[in-house]
């Protein structure tokens, strides 16, 4: 008996008696001798709650989190402030503990949240149909290409090199399964090379995938790329950072057929990468090809407004091998966080927040690019993140900054071989001008110190 | 005269209004930080700038809180009552897990943080990999998949990579009829053809049918064991042999692992690949449909293909304390299944759970899960066995399937009606109409965290409904009555989908 | 036939069972840390060792969670609906406050920590003292009292110390009829005699009566302004003069401070001592009856007697950053009112609130509180003014008192019936039968965090009840119908008190 | 308009119109000119949520909490582990946000919690009647003496010097009000001097007040003290640490008429001293003299079991100047934490926990007293805290320990002039043997170092 199970001696006797066996062991008789575990599970003994807490605190203390340093790390997830009401609502038992709403009569809360979430995502993306969430951003890109495959059965997808490296990798992994070939379209001064894209297009292209803003922070011309795709009857799939859509035109209004993305920026924690949620929106034409749950409005027998999981004939539990996706458990709780966050930000707030990031990002970019040994990696307009080029080894510069309590950003060389000297710097509403100025000081010193070291003959 | 509106409950009297219908233009909750840098215009080229703002809600914080708190009250949840939803393992969610996951050192850790400054997270993941490997009886673990179905996809893609690496192009994946829908759906997404294997009279895999279908074109057999019928397949060793003899892999859908911890391990049964549902066996809260996580454990021969990065431990040459790192250098890897390293927040909870229970505690989990299921089964058979017989066999593992077919025939109410009527008793119904192989199926999984008293109450409720139906089947047919809404028009919803609020 | 049991709601069908009736002998939630030191017997002498353990519950963690979660659902709360409980200032409770109060640096700070290592806490308290002083218009603050009534007691004891220090032995304290019960109760506990001051026709203090009663035997006049009638006393300057002229102190019951922030300050009105209800004006959640905090602000002449310790700020001689300390060396102090330094967790929340709103935000609070109250009053007068007239005057500050006397006479339902019927509308009733000076009083305080829509709904509900009563008064007389329990036998409870579970 | 208020321009016009005024200002016309504030409130401007969070984090970081050091501080509040379910339940809106349950039909949750809490306190203390909470421990002592005064109108109370200094101080402050003289009974080798007590007794004594265990950690002979009180018709009031009642006999079973105490140890945070709760229990004879709320069981019109606030004729809102106390808002939420904690500990657990403290306290006491320059301040049996005597300046020793990450305890000289060399060391289930051994190392070194310093001639 643990603190979570409660079979007393009396219970045990009554229960075994009712079943008609002499021991619990007997209930496992159907397990053949040959596959039995004949020793205890080899794990440390159980611990009281306080000891588990202490252990998890010990581990937490071995991480340098955004609470411990001033961080300019982004690259797909961002240190935004999570409002307290998000935590409060996500931790309510009624939202935290139920399963997927299979019994709508007692799940109206969760179903309506999905419906509201879908509405908010639809508004943000400018597309009429949103599902209730997918796992996260990069796999959403893979799922979008699968939708394209279901839509037109063409064998190739073209993906901009400005799409998140994890998204491209995930797409590649999944595409091997569903038999699509993935080809990359290079960047030209920071944005998708439209000429290269047009060159690569053909009637065998299923979809073109871009990211807004792209991984180097640059704003893409979604409309131009969508046009290039549509010219050949391919789908235009846009991965987007939803918060930037406070100032950037909605992909749906620029011709994207599908808009997906990472929802972490919408009131979800960093959590070392998850759980967050992916969003997935599309035009009406694709509603019956969408992956995952979709909540729909209906009425009950007494005429009351209500919500249900709808269009379930797309889904694995009904259609099995003919389903449009295998997804089952997705990210309902995180999507709740998303819609609460969007409600909290509100219609004016999302623009204000995005505008604040835009202005601070501009300030940071100009301030840093003015440092000796630091320059812009590209000149394109940016919203919340930008790429720099350092005339010093980026890893060493980052170490120096870290020692001063600053995480200066993402070393582009980790995923872009062509930019070994690249540094990606992200801004959120939590990074003030004072933080940026401090980064400038620390980064300037670090670059200078590294250049001085390099000048010393070995 | 009692209530305000006939027999409607207070909740039923409220018309559902969305957050988009609340508030008023100009209201807000968010206060923006001040602009502390010089304002520069025209930073976004005209055509790319948003023309009209998204029509998000305009409401104050109190309005938002009240809206969602009241919405939450329209949900049934595990903290409020019994939730014997078969195949879903609705066990108690310890709040310790929420507490530790919220520690800023975990919750505000950036996924792209330099591994040297994320040692705690990597140590946790490494230790969790080890624990899951021990539980599965398979040496290598990837934590990356985001849910069970994602683990399945990983598993089938690993199978593909394994065969491809050996120069083989296999085309089929076998699954039994009792398989969960995600199994066949996964197979399709991974580019294989689904071939169904029949069940034998006892609900296990029909070994003859399997033998007939197993050939060199088969890449994999996907199996749940105990199956979704709650039955441990007694022929598992033979099944494994047949599959391995044709060079195929054996995939373990771990959704039912809660039944066998400490008793048997998928690896020992001969499985090559296993996924875990951390949101089932390891009590990550379900969240109304996620988040979860679906780590996989694999055998040596599958290991080279595992997704990247892998968490590795390095013992420094000088004998100092070990360090942990992310290994991206995996040339045969299938690649990535998602961004970054997986649902770390879920790993924190799982790790806390495993440390709380230890090996003995995990065995206790399975023991009590199986004891509770068998007790509930025995009591139900005693009370309503005639109308709701056990579909296969005499006993069960952690869950069992009743058939509502006799009840339908004799009393005129369907399994669906029984389920809906249970709502009026304040309990969540079992899974209905799954597995597909049982007519009018009712899949019941009480889990280990329920007490005998609760199981007894469930028996009483079921018995009362059956009795009531014998007298007047319409009561159940028109149930529920006391829920925030009553039966909903699902067909209508699908016909004319309204999937967002009209603004 | 609809529900399981006639017209009862699902909640009503559950018999209330206490945690002591749940569980079973031997069950547990707590797992004890292992004994890691040598076991020694006989450490407690035989006669002092407990013979039989306290019969606490024996239940698993899931049982406990489910029990209390379900109990919580039998409560109405501010996050669920309108709560216009007059005199209680039921305003929105921002969850930011809970978050910051839970930071370990605050929540796990030991009260006896060396002040040098509690500088953050002392700085916060010092800054809060300053902010409250500014709001009160009185220079000195003690945060120590635990609630409003505790602040009152502090205030009257300060008055006693003040007079005693001047060699005076005064015996009486004046309070108007409209005073809250804690005022006279405090006076008695502090060893004074209560003398009531009459109200004038407008609901203010009857200045003539005050003048007649104010003499050298009077230690203090305790006043709420705006009063519990929601009326700002227009004669406050004269009142202050009368009281001060006889050498008495003027005490401000700050429960109604929400009405006047940014408009008028008790210190400027002439008060010597003020208590704040941080759980009202400053939105510490009420918790179903606490915790709160009742800091006091005082004038220079009262300062020497303030409780110890006081939080003080020291500027180091060398010009470095200031340090904060606890000053116990206060020879004229009345001493201590409680352990340690007060309800610090409440101070954290209050400080966060004040920093969130700033001076302008606090003024906005009072403006909207008063606007909302007057709007609600105007709408109610328009709809039900005949049956529920305003007790005094034409307008109000942040709250107002209606009289249910005409309704009782004409429609045959009492204020209590109206209140109980409101429960069926899903709203918390206003305060009833207080203040005592109004017959069948209904004290309504909407607060600033409610929207116009909510106020309109309340008006509709009241109007509906009044209309319904005109047709059939029994409906309200027997209300409520939809609550977890219906009207309770309070007289019986008091006659044969059962104040604990029988085990 | 802030994020908490929502009067839009349209609202404002409609509302002012309905009221019949032209501006909000007009609504304040009743405030005489002479008492108006004619300038803005002089406070810093309001801040967004994230900035307030940052400010409160800054302040938190300036405190050394029990999360930052290994602490042996006690002296009335103790660093016990607060189980996660306590936090979770205390933060549910339904418990967190309602007022005192004036409308019982919609407050059954809170009322039943009070009833359960009263039952648990009654069990712990061995007394049949508990109220639903008072503010905290020391003021509960003052309230208990007031009950004694109401009961017998006698003018003197005797209080043991073993009672918490804050309790004695509070008692003194309050007693001035209700006109009782407070006299102190000295300690003899750590416990209340029974002879001195008997000497001081008389028929004018209203109550004798002791604390179990007392401030120096020693177990008092409650029965003997109660007998001495009862011999003269006085009440015996025992302040107790409720957790120790897992191993110590219930005061009610030893003759105490009233048992009060600080409830912090029952699942409440340290919070730099509050909010926690005080408990207050008594014999049946005093039920109508109790302060504060009491929940009682009853039935509704349909015969259903229910709970109400009962015996309200004791209370200020009914009886006004004749009330038995002025208390109104008390500590309902903290008492909820208390009863959830006690349910979590459970019948066996409370004994196990107290026994663990007992054993570790014994181990710690013997280990520390064996250090050079350290000895026991008294030899009495102890449960969870003990007093030492150091042959070195206690404040300096504490500073040295703090520098090593150990808070060695409470300097007795702060409140006991007769023990300038005293150190009070507290143990909880969170202080392991390893922690104690570390304390021994650090304390031993600190004392040695200070003695060495002292030996250097000035
Ligand atoms: C047997 C079985 N397999 C697979 C799954 C899919 O798991 P998930 O929902 O985590 O994707 C489930 C979940 O319901 C299941 O019950
Ligand atoms: C006018 C007034 N004065 C005093 C009090 C007492 O305050 P507390 O409950 O904080 O002791 C109240 C609380 O209801 C009140 O409304």
mmCIF file of N, CA and C in Angstrom, chain A residues 41-126:
data_model
loop_
_atom_site.group_PDB
_atom_site.id
_atom_site.type_symbol
_atom_site.label_atom_id
_atom_site.label_comp_id
_atom_site.label_asym_id
_atom_site.label_seq_id
_atom_site.Cartn_x
_atom_site.Cartn_y
_atom_site.Cartn_z
ATOM 1 N N UNK A 41 11.894 -5.188 -9.594
ATOM 2 C CA UNK A 41 12.314 -4.138 -10.527
ATOM 3 C C UNK A 41 13.518 -3.431 -9.913
ATOM 4 N N UNK A 42 14.552 -3.266 -10.710
ATOM 5 C CA UNK A 42 15.794 -2.715 -10.181
ATOM 6 C C UNK A 42 15.785 -1.184 -10.258
ATOM 7 N N UNK A 43 15.104 -0.600 -9.313
ATOM 8 C CA UNK A 43 15.047 0.863 -9.220
ATOM 9 C C UNK A 43 15.234 1.238 -7.756
ATOM 10 N N UNK A 44 15.699 2.439 -7.490
ATOM 11 C CA UNK A 44 15.858 2.847 -6.089
ATOM 12 C C UNK A 44 14.523 2.752 -5.347
ATOM 13 N N UNK A 45 14.584 2.504 -4.047
ATOM 14 C CA UNK A 45 13.337 2.388 -3.280
ATOM 15 C C UNK A 45 12.531 3.688 -3.304
ATOM 16 N N UNK A 46 11.254 3.581 -3.085
ATOM 17 C CA UNK A 46 10.367 4.745 -3.077
ATOM 18 C C UNK A 46 10.749 5.733 -1.997
ATOM 19 N N UNK A 47 10.329 6.966 -2.182
ATOM 20 C CA UNK A 47 10.702 8.042 -1.270
ATOM 21 C C UNK A 47 9.462 8.790 -0.805
ATOM 22 N N UNK A 48 9.537 9.353 0.395
ATOM 23 C CA UNK A 48 8.441 10.227 0.824
ATOM 24 C C UNK A 48 8.399 11.486 -0.029
ATOM 25 N N UNK A 49 7.255 12.138 -0.018
ATOM 26 C CA UNK A 49 7.055 13.313 -0.867
ATOM 27 C C UNK A 49 8.149 14.367 -0.677
ATOM 28 N N UNK A 50 8.509 14.625 0.553
ATOM 29 C CA UNK A 50 9.489 15.682 0.788
ATOM 30 C C UNK A 50 10.842 15.347 0.165
ATOM 31 N N UNK A 51 11.185 14.076 0.117
ATOM 32 C CA UNK A 51 12.472 13.678 -0.448
ATOM 33 C C UNK A 51 12.441 13.783 -1.969
ATOM 34 N N UNK A 52 11.312 13.459 -2.547
ATOM 35 C CA UNK A 52 11.187 13.603 -4.001
ATOM 36 C C UNK A 52 11.266 15.081 -4.363
ATOM 37 N N UNK A 53 10.610 15.889 -3.570
ATOM 38 C CA UNK A 53 10.694 17.334 -3.811
ATOM 39 C C UNK A 53 12.146 17.797 -3.731
ATOM 40 N N UNK A 54 12.852 17.330 -2.730
ATOM 41 C CA UNK A 54 14.250 17.742 -2.561
ATOM 42 C C UNK A 54 15.090 17.295 -3.755
ATOM 43 N N UNK A 55 14.851 16.108 -4.245
ATOM 44 C CA UNK A 55 15.603 15.597 -5.388
ATOM 45 C C UNK A 55 15.316 16.427 -6.641
ATOM 46 N N UNK A 56 14.078 16.758 -6.854
ATOM 47 C CA UNK A 56 13.747 17.539 -8.049
ATOM 48 C C UNK A 56 14.243 18.976 -7.926
ATOM 49 N N UNK A 57 14.347 19.459 -6.708
ATOM 50 C CA UNK A 57 14.943 20.772 -6.478
ATOM 51 C C UNK A 57 16.439 20.729 -6.771
ATOM 52 N N UNK A 58 17.061 19.637 -6.351
ATOM 53 C CA UNK A 58 18.491 19.486 -6.620
ATOM 54 C C UNK A 58 18.739 19.543 -8.125
ATOM 55 N N UNK A 59 17.943 18.818 -8.873
ATOM 56 C CA UNK A 59 18.130 18.805 -10.322
ATOM 57 C C UNK A 59 17.846 20.180 -10.927
ATOM 58 N N UNK A 60 16.780 20.812 -10.445
ATOM 59 C CA UNK A 60 16.439 22.141 -10.966
ATOM 60 C C UNK A 60 17.591 23.113 -10.741
ATOM 61 N N UNK A 61 18.250 22.959 -9.609
ATOM 62 C CA UNK A 61 19.336 23.884 -9.276
ATOM 63 C C UNK A 61 20.548 23.667 -10.175
ATOM 64 N N UNK A 62 20.607 22.548 -10.856
ATOM 65 C CA UNK A 62 21.725 22.287 -11.766
ATOM 66 C C UNK A 62 21.453 22.844 -13.166
ATOM 67 N N UNK A 63 20.327 23.501 -13.329
ATOM 68 C CA UNK A 63 20.015 24.143 -14.610
ATOM 69 C C UNK A 63 20.119 25.655 -14.465
ATOM 70 N N UNK A 64 20.578 26.294 -15.508
ATOM 71 C CA UNK A 64 20.544 27.755 -15.534
ATOM 72 C C UNK A 64 19.319 28.152 -16.357
ATOM 73 N N UNK A 65 18.294 28.604 -15.661
ATOM 74 C CA UNK A 65 17.034 28.895 -16.341
ATOM 75 C C UNK A 65 16.908 30.384 -16.611
ATOM 76 N N UNK A 66 15.843 30.753 -17.267
ATOM 77 C CA UNK A 66 15.597 32.167 -17.568
ATOM 78 C C UNK A 66 15.333 32.959 -16.292
ATOM 79 N N UNK A 67 15.173 32.265 -15.181
ATOM 80 C CA UNK A 67 15.027 32.949 -13.893
ATOM 81 C C UNK A 67 16.411 33.315 -13.343
ATOM 82 N N UNK A 68 17.444 32.654 -13.888
ATOM 83 C CA UNK A 68 18.792 32.803 -13.330
ATOM 84 C C UNK A 68 19.703 33.702 -14.147
ATOM 85 N N UNK A 69 19.346 34.001 -15.368
ATOM 86 C CA UNK A 69 20.208 34.831 -16.212
ATOM 87 C C UNK A 69 19.304 35.699 -17.093
ATOM 88 N N UNK A 70 19.905 36.688 -17.708
ATOM 89 C CA UNK A 70 19.161 37.494 -18.682
ATOM 90 C C UNK A 70 19.357 36.813 -20.019
ATOM 91 N N UNK A 71 18.294 36.261 -20.553
ATOM 92 C CA UNK A 71 18.491 35.416 -21.724
ATOM 93 C C UNK A 71 17.923 36.030 -22.995
ATOM 94 N N UNK A 72 18.713 35.905 -24.052
ATOM 95 C CA UNK A 72 18.286 36.332 -25.387
ATOM 96 C C UNK A 72 18.173 35.123 -26.310
ATOM 97 N N UNK A 73 18.033 33.961 -25.701
ATOM 98 C CA UNK A 73 17.851 32.736 -26.471
ATOM 99 C C UNK A 73 16.437 32.700 -27.026
ATOM 100 N N UNK A 74 16.327 32.261 -28.258
ATOM 101 C CA UNK A 74 15.016 32.111 -28.864
ATOM 102 C C UNK A 74 15.039 30.851 -29.714
ATOM 103 N N UNK A 75 15.142 31.058 -31.019
ATOM 104 C CA UNK A 75 15.299 29.913 -31.916
ATOM 105 C C UNK A 75 14.104 28.973 -31.835
ATOM 106 N N UNK A 76 12.923 29.550 -31.661
ATOM 107 C CA UNK A 76 11.733 28.713 -31.715
ATOM 108 C C UNK A 76 10.923 28.720 -30.440
ATOM 109 N N UNK A 77 11.575 28.971 -29.312
ATOM 110 C CA UNK A 77 10.833 29.116 -28.057
ATOM 111 C C UNK A 77 11.375 30.355 -27.355
ATOM 112 N N UNK A 78 10.473 31.040 -26.658
ATOM 113 C CA UNK A 78 10.813 32.388 -26.196
ATOM 114 C C UNK A 78 10.381 32.590 -24.753
ATOM 115 N N UNK A 79 11.196 33.359 -24.067
ATOM 116 C CA UNK A 79 10.949 33.598 -22.644
ATOM 117 C C UNK A 79 9.934 34.722 -22.447
ATOM 118 N N UNK A 80 8.692 34.427 -22.743
ATOM 119 C CA UNK A 80 7.634 35.398 -22.493
ATOM 120 C C UNK A 80 7.107 35.252 -21.075
ATOM 121 N N UNK A 81 6.519 36.324 -20.605
ATOM 122 C CA UNK A 81 5.893 36.269 -19.285
ATOM 123 C C UNK A 81 4.595 35.464 -19.369
ATOM 124 N N UNK A 82 4.455 34.491 -18.485
ATOM 125 C CA UNK A 82 3.215 33.712 -18.429
ATOM 126 C C UNK A 82 2.337 34.305 -17.345
ATOM 127 N N UNK A 83 1.208 34.885 -17.723
ATOM 128 C CA UNK A 83 0.382 35.534 -16.703
ATOM 129 C C UNK A 83 -0.149 34.544 -15.671
ATOM 130 N N UNK A 84 -0.344 35.048 -14.488
ATOM 131 C CA UNK A 84 -0.729 34.164 -13.383
ATOM 132 C C UNK A 84 -2.080 33.489 -13.626
ATOM 133 N N UNK A 85 -2.972 34.127 -14.336
ATOM 134 C CA UNK A 85 -4.274 33.474 -14.518
ATOM 135 C C UNK A 85 -4.152 32.238 -15.413
ATOM 136 N N UNK A 86 -3.141 32.205 -16.256
ATOM 137 C CA UNK A 86 -2.937 30.998 -17.070
ATOM 138 C C UNK A 86 -2.609 29.814 -16.169
ATOM 139 N N UNK A 87 -1.647 30.003 -15.300
ATOM 140 C CA UNK A 87 -1.289 28.935 -14.357
ATOM 141 C C UNK A 87 -2.493 28.504 -13.536
ATOM 142 N N UNK A 88 -3.197 29.507 -13.036
ATOM 143 C CA UNK A 88 -4.320 29.218 -12.147
ATOM 144 C C UNK A 88 -5.365 28.375 -12.868
ATOM 145 N N UNK A 89 -5.662 28.748 -14.099
ATOM 146 C CA UNK A 89 -6.723 28.019 -14.810
ATOM 147 C C UNK A 89 -6.217 26.654 -15.267
ATOM 148 N N UNK A 90 -4.962 26.590 -15.703
ATOM 149 C CA UNK A 90 -4.434 25.287 -16.129
ATOM 150 C C UNK A 90 -4.330 24.311 -14.957
ATOM 151 N N UNK A 91 -4.252 24.820 -13.752
ATOM 152 C CA UNK A 91 -4.112 23.887 -12.639
ATOM 153 C C UNK A 91 -5.440 23.534 -11.987
ATOM 154 N N UNK A 92 -6.523 24.059 -12.481
ATOM 155 C CA UNK A 92 -7.817 23.623 -11.925
ATOM 156 C C UNK A 92 -8.065 22.163 -12.285
ATOM 157 N N UNK A 93 -8.403 21.383 -11.295
ATOM 158 C CA UNK A 93 -8.667 19.957 -11.498
ATOM 159 C C UNK A 93 -9.537 19.699 -12.709
ATOM 160 N N UNK A 94 -10.534 20.543 -12.879
ATOM 161 C CA UNK A 94 -11.534 20.316 -13.917
ATOM 162 C C UNK A 94 -10.939 20.427 -15.314
ATOM 163 N N UNK A 95 -9.852 21.151 -15.448
ATOM 164 C CA UNK A 95 -9.165 21.224 -16.732
ATOM 165 C C UNK A 95 -7.958 20.289 -16.775
ATOM 166 N N UNK A 96 -7.332 20.122 -15.632
ATOM 167 C CA UNK A 96 -6.071 19.367 -15.585
ATOM 168 C C UNK A 96 -6.264 17.863 -15.725
ATOM 169 N N UNK A 97 -7.306 17.323 -15.127
ATOM 170 C CA UNK A 97 -7.347 15.867 -14.963
ATOM 171 C C UNK A 97 -8.273 15.076 -15.888
ATOM 172 N N UNK A 98 -9.207 15.684 -16.606
ATOM 173 C CA UNK A 98 -10.060 14.816 -17.434
ATOM 174 C C UNK A 98 -9.336 14.287 -18.674
ATOM 175 N N UNK A 99 -9.898 13.253 -19.247
ATOM 176 C CA UNK A 99 -9.407 12.712 -20.507
ATOM 177 C C UNK A 99 -9.978 13.552 -21.646
ATOM 178 N N UNK A 100 -9.597 13.212 -22.843
ATOM 179 C CA UNK A 100 -10.214 13.771 -24.042
ATOM 180 C C UNK A 100 -11.741 13.682 -23.893
ATOM 181 N N UNK A 101 -12.463 14.714 -24.273
ATOM 182 C CA UNK A 101 -13.912 14.760 -23.988
ATOM 183 C C UNK A 101 -14.756 13.793 -24.822
ATOM 184 N N UNK A 102 -14.704 12.525 -24.445
ATOM 185 C CA UNK A 102 -15.488 11.523 -25.168
ATOM 186 C C UNK A 102 -16.963 11.554 -24.782
ATOM 187 N N UNK A 103 -17.246 12.113 -23.611
ATOM 188 C CA UNK A 103 -18.641 12.209 -23.169
ATOM 189 C C UNK A 103 -19.000 13.692 -23.130
ATOM 190 N N UNK A 104 -19.508 14.214 -24.212
ATOM 191 C CA UNK A 104 -19.660 15.680 -24.291
ATOM 192 C C UNK A 104 -20.566 16.266 -23.221
ATOM 193 N N UNK A 105 -21.539 15.503 -22.756
ATOM 194 C CA UNK A 105 -22.486 16.072 -21.785
ATOM 195 C C UNK A 105 -21.776 16.520 -20.509
ATOM 196 N N UNK A 106 -20.684 15.862 -20.174
ATOM 197 C CA UNK A 106 -19.965 16.239 -18.948
ATOM 198 C C UNK A 106 -18.597 16.826 -19.286
ATOM 199 N N UNK A 107 -18.466 17.331 -20.499
ATOM 200 C CA UNK A 107 -17.181 17.880 -20.930
ATOM 201 C C UNK A 107 -17.376 19.197 -21.667
ATOM 202 N N UNK A 108 -18.457 19.883 -21.371
ATOM 203 C CA UNK A 108 -18.723 21.117 -22.089
ATOM 204 C C UNK A 108 -17.655 22.168 -21.833
ATOM 205 N N UNK A 109 -17.071 22.115 -20.657
ATOM 206 C CA UNK A 109 -16.012 23.080 -20.353
ATOM 207 C C UNK A 109 -14.858 22.939 -21.320
ATOM 208 N N UNK A 110 -14.317 21.744 -21.391
ATOM 209 C CA UNK A 110 -13.173 21.501 -22.263
ATOM 210 C C UNK A 110 -13.519 21.702 -23.729
ATOM 211 N N UNK A 111 -14.699 21.278 -24.116
ATOM 212 C CA UNK A 111 -15.090 21.412 -25.521
ATOM 213 C C UNK A 111 -15.262 22.874 -25.913
ATOM 214 N N UNK A 112 -15.849 23.645 -25.033
ATOM 215 C CA UNK A 112 -16.007 25.056 -25.361
ATOM 216 C C UNK A 112 -14.659 25.760 -25.411
ATOM 217 N N UNK A 113 -13.762 25.359 -24.522
ATOM 218 C CA UNK A 113 -12.409 25.916 -24.575
ATOM 219 C C UNK A 113 -11.789 25.637 -25.941
ATOM 220 N N UNK A 114 -11.953 24.415 -26.433
ATOM 221 C CA UNK A 114 -11.422 24.087 -27.756
ATOM 222 C C UNK A 114 -12.039 24.988 -28.835
ATOM 223 N N UNK A 115 -13.340 25.161 -28.732
ATOM 224 C CA UNK A 115 -14.054 25.988 -29.705
ATOM 225 C C UNK A 115 -13.534 27.435 -29.665
ATOM 226 N N UNK A 116 -13.323 27.930 -28.482
ATOM 227 C CA UNK A 116 -12.810 29.300 -28.340
ATOM 228 C C UNK A 116 -11.373 29.378 -28.835
ATOM 229 N N UNK A 117 -10.609 28.370 -28.498
ATOM 230 C CA UNK A 117 -9.223 28.306 -28.974
ATOM 231 C C UNK A 117 -9.198 28.309 -30.507
ATOM 232 N N UNK A 118 -10.039 27.497 -31.118
ATOM 233 C CA UNK A 118 -10.092 27.433 -32.575
ATOM 234 C C UNK A 118 -10.435 28.796 -33.179
ATOM 235 N N UNK A 119 -11.342 29.478 -32.493
ATOM 236 C CA UNK A 119 -11.727 30.807 -32.965
ATOM 237 C C UNK A 119 -10.535 31.759 -32.907
ATOM 238 N N UNK A 120 -9.821 31.715 -31.801
ATOM 239 C CA UNK A 120 -8.675 32.618 -31.635
ATOM 240 C C UNK A 120 -7.592 32.310 -32.668
ATOM 241 N N UNK A 121 -7.316 31.038 -32.893
ATOM 242 C CA UNK A 121 -6.289 30.659 -33.872
ATOM 243 C C UNK A 121 -6.752 31.061 -35.279
ATOM 244 N N UNK A 122 -8.009 30.869 -35.527
ATOM 245 C CA UNK A 122 -8.549 31.254 -36.822
ATOM 246 C C UNK A 122 -8.374 32.756 -37.043
ATOM 247 N N UNK A 123 -8.665 33.533 -36.028
ATOM 248 C CA UNK A 123 -8.479 34.978 -36.119
ATOM 249 C C UNK A 123 -7.020 35.339 -36.367
ATOM 250 N N UNK A 124 -6.135 34.716 -35.609
ATOM 251 C CA UNK A 124 -4.711 35.036 -35.724
ATOM 252 C C UNK A 124 -4.181 34.710 -37.105
ATOM 253 N N UNK A 125 -4.546 33.537 -37.607
ATOM 254 C CA UNK A 125 -3.947 33.044 -38.843
ATOM 255 C C UNK A 125 -4.685 33.532 -40.083
ATOM 256 N N UNK A 126 -5.898 34.012 -39.868
ATOM 257 C CA UNK A 126 -6.689 34.418 -41.025
ATOM 258 C C UNK A 126 -7.203 33.249 -41.837
#
